[in-house]
Amino acid sequence: MPEGPELHLASLFVNRMCGGVVFTGPVQKSEVSKNPEVSFSCPAYTIIATSRGKEVRLTLTPQKSDSAQGRCRRGKTGQVNQVQAMDIVFRFGMSGFFRFTTEAELPKHSHLRFYTNEKPCRVLSFVDTRRFGSWQPNGTWQPNRGPCIMFEYLSYRENVLSHLSDRAFDRPVCEVLLNQKYFNGIGNYLRAEILFRLNIPPFVKARTVLEGLQTHLSDEDRKSVVKEEVTDTEVKEEVTDTEVKEEVTDREVRGQARFTGHCITFKGLQKPISDRAAVKEDESETPDLLRLCHTVPLEVIKLGGKGYDPEKMDYTDFKSWLQCYYVEGMKSVRDHNGRTMWFKGDPGPMAPKDAKTKMIVKKEDDHDYKGGKKVKKARSESTMKPKYIKETVQEKEVPQRRAGRRK
């Protein structure tokens, strides 16, 4: 399922492919899609994409010229109406992404299409195989979604820590991480990777994990926040004089935390999680949960086109980057919402009572990142079920009951 990093990469893809390209005509919707029609038609317009958490916004801007002058639609009275710019907000659902192809190579499941003003014509398509994605013409960012975990870090952090009294934080931390009101951009694979790196059991109360963190950062901490300038294939990090370098290896994060009961252990220093002063002491050296919810998605963005890339369908680097999600040796269990949670060790005291924990055993091509149909494997003779032949099966003799009186 596309998460915050994938939607941001999608916006970068649109801007890279559509930069300087002029589109024309009406926006076309597929017949099978139940999403609303996009009432926009213009002889010349451009497209710019922006992302925020789990949403992408396309801005269609009429191009002013001597011939068009922004006049793109004729009314019933014959009067020419000037079309205003339109924002279309997309939510990708389970399988949504953008493709930019020729008209002859139009993807099968393209449900919203934008045509270029050139020959041969090219098409920007919103492709959604499972049709869980949606779009909203003249849309805005959903008001019930919190600040973006990736590019609104300070606002996101303060939004979480200033609402810890909310009943939402009574739930397990793995389920709260999917609450877009507070963690806009976090999804299933990100929550598994983040909790694994901090060795936090997924089914502990979220408030217990978060209540010891600083609500407001000091001026020095604000200056030390990494400023991300995202390009197509890299994230450039500019750090101030008080910079903190976080080196991520394949299997560890410097300064990993170990969760034990109601305490978090940092580098052998054990203090109650509710002790705000204790957490503040080492916060500059050790990434906390909220910090990793910010930096781990940026690692995926840093993979660029070599990571989770629906266009090229190459997920080799992305799968190599994963440390917990669907990795051999990890356990999985369904949370209270039916979502599969990957973890290592003890699930925690709030795990579903009747949940069955499974150990992940890696099988080649067992997990389909492409979202396509799996090829049915031919069964060998050793894997085929044995066929029982009647002639070879001997019926057992049923012993006759001795005659006698019933007691």
Coordinates of N, CA and C in Angstrom, one line a residue, residues 8 17 57-58 70 148 153 158 162 301 309 372 374:
H8 N 4.9 11.1 -2.0 CA 5.8 12.2 -2.3 C 6.6 11.9 -3.6
M17 N 8.2 14.6 -15.1 CA 7.7 14.2 -16.4 C 6.9 15.3 -17.1
R57 N -1.8 16.5 -4.5 CA -2.6 17.5 -5.1 C -2.0 17.9 -6.5
L58 N -2.8 17.7 -7.5 CA -2.5 18.2 -8.9 C -3.2 19.5 -9.1
G70 N -6.7 32.1 -21.8 CA -7.4 31.5 -20.6 C -8.8 31.2 -20.9
C148 N 2.1 16.9 8.1 CA 2.9 15.8 7.4 C 4.1 15.4 8.3
Y153 N 7.6 18.7 10.4 CA 8.0 17.9 11.5 C 7.7 18.6 12.8
E158 N 4.4 18.6 17.8 CA 3.7 19.4 18.8 C 2.2 18.9 18.8
S162 N 0.8 17.4 22.3 CA -0.2 18.3 23.0 C -1.6 17.7 23.0
I301 N 12.4 7.9 0.6 CA 12.5 8.9 -0.4 C 13.9 9.0 -1.0
D309 N 9.0 1.8 -6.7 CA 8.8 2.5 -7.9 C 7.8 1.8 -8.8
G372 N 0.2 -7.3 -9.2 CA -0.4 -8.1 -10.3 C -0.9 -9.4 -9.9
K374 N -0.7 -13.3 -9.5 CA 0.3 -14.3 -9.3 C 0.2 -15.4 -10.4

